[in-house]
XYZ file of C-alpha atoms in Angstrom:
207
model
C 27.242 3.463 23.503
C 27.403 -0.240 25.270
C 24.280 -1.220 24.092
C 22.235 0.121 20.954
C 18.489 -0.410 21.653
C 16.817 1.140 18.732
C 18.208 2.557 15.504
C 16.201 5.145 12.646
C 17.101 7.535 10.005
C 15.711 10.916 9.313
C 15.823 13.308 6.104
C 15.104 16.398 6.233
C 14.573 18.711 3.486
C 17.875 19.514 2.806
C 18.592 16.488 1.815
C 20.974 15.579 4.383
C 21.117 11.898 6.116
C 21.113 11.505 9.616
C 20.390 8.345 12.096
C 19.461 8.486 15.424
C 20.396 5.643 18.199
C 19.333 4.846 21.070
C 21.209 3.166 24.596
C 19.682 1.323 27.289
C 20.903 4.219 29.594
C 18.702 6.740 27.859
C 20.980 8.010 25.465
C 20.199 9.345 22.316
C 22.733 10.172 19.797
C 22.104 11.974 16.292
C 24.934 10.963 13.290
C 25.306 13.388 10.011
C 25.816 10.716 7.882
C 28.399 11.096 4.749
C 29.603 8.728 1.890
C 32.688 9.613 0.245
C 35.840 7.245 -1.219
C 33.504 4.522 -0.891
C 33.515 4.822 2.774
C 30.622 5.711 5.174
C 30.972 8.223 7.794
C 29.061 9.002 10.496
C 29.884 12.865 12.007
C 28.054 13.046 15.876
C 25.715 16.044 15.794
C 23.577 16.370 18.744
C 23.136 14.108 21.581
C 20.361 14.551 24.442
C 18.709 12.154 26.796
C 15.049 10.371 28.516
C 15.094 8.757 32.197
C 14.962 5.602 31.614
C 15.439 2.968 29.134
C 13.964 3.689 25.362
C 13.441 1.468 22.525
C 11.941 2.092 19.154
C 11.997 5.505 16.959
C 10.872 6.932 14.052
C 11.577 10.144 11.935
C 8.616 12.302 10.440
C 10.280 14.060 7.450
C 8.107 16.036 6.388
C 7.390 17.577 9.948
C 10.975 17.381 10.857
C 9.980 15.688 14.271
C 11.150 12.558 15.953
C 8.877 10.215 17.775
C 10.552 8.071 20.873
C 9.634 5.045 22.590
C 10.607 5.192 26.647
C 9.689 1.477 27.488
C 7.916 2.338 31.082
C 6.910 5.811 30.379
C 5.165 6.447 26.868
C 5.806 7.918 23.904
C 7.505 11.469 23.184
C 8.016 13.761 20.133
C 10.928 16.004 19.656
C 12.348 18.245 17.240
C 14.823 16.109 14.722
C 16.713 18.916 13.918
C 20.309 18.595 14.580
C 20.606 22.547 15.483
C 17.661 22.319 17.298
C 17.044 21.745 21.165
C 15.834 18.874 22.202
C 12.753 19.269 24.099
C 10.230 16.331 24.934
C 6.603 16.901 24.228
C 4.484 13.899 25.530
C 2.397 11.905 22.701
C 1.002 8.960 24.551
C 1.713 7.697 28.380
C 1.784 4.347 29.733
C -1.949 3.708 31.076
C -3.879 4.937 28.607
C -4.459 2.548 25.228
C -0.512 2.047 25.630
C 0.700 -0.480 28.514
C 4.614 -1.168 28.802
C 6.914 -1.730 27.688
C 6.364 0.536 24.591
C 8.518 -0.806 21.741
C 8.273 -0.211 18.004
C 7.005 2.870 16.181
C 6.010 3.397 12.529
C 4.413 6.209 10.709
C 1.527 5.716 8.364
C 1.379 8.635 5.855
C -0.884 9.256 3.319
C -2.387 12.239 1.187
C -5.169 12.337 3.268
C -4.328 11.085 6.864
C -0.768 10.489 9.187
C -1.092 8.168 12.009
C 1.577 6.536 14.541
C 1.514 3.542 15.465
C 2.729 1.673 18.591
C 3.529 -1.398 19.790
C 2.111 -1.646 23.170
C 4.058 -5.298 23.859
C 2.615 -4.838 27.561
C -1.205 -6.168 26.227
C -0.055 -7.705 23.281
C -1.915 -4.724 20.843
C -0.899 -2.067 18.265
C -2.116 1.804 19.405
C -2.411 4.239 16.479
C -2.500 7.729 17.232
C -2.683 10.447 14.762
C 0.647 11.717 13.739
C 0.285 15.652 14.703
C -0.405 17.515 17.561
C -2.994 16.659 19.902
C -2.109 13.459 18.922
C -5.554 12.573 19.000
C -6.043 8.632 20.067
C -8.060 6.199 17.176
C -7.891 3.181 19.171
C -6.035 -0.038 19.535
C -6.179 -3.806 18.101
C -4.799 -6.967 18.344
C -3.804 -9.196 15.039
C -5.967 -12.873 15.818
C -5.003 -16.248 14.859
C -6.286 -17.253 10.964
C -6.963 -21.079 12.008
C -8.043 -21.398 8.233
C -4.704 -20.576 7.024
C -2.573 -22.000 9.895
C -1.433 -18.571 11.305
C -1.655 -17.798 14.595
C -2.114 -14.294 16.209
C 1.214 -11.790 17.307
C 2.311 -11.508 20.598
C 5.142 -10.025 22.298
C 6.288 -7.732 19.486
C 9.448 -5.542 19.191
C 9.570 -4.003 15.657
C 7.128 -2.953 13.572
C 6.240 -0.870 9.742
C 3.862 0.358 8.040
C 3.418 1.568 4.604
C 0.318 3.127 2.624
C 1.719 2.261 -0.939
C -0.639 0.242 -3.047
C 0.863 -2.948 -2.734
C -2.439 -4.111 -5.329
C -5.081 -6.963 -4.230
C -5.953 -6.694 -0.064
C -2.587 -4.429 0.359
C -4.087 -1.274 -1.710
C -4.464 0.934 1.024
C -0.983 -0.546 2.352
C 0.624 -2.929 4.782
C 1.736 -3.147 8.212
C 4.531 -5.557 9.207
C 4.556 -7.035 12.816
C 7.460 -8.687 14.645
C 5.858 -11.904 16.160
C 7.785 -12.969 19.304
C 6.383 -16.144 20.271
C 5.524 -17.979 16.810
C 2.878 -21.002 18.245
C 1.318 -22.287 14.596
C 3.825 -24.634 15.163
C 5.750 -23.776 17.879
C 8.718 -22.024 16.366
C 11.007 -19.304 16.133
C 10.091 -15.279 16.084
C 8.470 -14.679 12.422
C 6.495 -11.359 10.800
C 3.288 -11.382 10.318
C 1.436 -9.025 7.126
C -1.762 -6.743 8.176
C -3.394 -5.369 5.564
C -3.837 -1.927 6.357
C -7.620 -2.015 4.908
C -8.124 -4.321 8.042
C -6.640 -1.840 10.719
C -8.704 0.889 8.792
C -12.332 -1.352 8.898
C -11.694 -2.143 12.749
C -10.816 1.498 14.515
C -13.109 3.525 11.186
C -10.218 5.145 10.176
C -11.122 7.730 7.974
């Protein structure tokens, strides 16, 4: 693969490791990954393929299902199972709350609700969808300047996370990490921004 665009691990059950990465050309390629003599090892497992050009990814565990960014084209969930075909089921398309390119992914889960989140770099805004079929839409938001503190707002985002441990104080319901492309409070390079995930909750009445 010339060109890696996006890179994510998955473990199921078994306890196994495996990473999945993608190419610009569409490729996807799933690695059994191994550790022995203090050497890592990647063993190719499965490889299958979208249209057009993906980006990010990221592995449910628990449902054994792998969500994949295609940048003009949406979102798409597929089985991560190694023996398992791999057959696209749509999540989200472009022109709905998403607008292209589509480019990181990250998985909220908690005892009580699982949502996916997107970065929809096309509008500068963050889609969360929940995490299991329909894939029901919640909404969409932007993250806005804090003049206050001297932060400015995200735009033009690649990679993002999302956690729901307690992280204590405004992070107890967890925290979502944004890539922010075009840093402008000052003018400097890319940086990450910190959302509490109270805030995403409060603005699209997230259960």
């Amino acid at each position: 693969m010339a060109e890696i665009y996006g890179v994510c691990l998955f473990k199921p059950a078994s306890g196994e490791l495996y990473a999945f990465a993608n190419g610009k050309d569409g490729s996807f390629l799933q690695y059994r990954l191994s550790a022995s003599d203090g050497k890592a090892k990647g063993e190719l497992v499965r490889r299958f393929k979208v249209d057009t050009q993906p980006e990010g990814c990221v592995a449910d565990d628990q449902r054994q299902r792998l969500f994949l960014g295609e940048e003009d084209v949406g979102v798409w969930e597929v089985d991560a199972r190694a023996d398992q075909p791999a057959t696209l089921s749509s999540v989200i398309k472009v022109g709905e709350a998403v607008h292209a390119d589509v480019e990181g992914l990250a998985l909220y889960q908690s005892d009580k609700h699982d949502y996916l989140v997107i970065s929809s770099q096309g509008n500068d805004s963050y889609v969360v969808v929940d995490a299991e079929p329909p894939y029901a839409l919640r909404g969409a938001f932007r993250v806005g300047l804090n003049a206050n503190a001297g932060i400015d707002g995200t735009s033009e985002t690649d990679g993002i996370e999302v956690t729901s441990m307690n992280l204590g104080g405004p992070w107890s319901k967890g925290m979502l990490v944004v890539q922010d492309g075009r840093k402008r409070m000052p003018e400097q390079a890319q940086n990450f921004k910190f959302v509490p995930w109270a805030e995403v909750m409060k603005t699209l009445k997230l259960p």
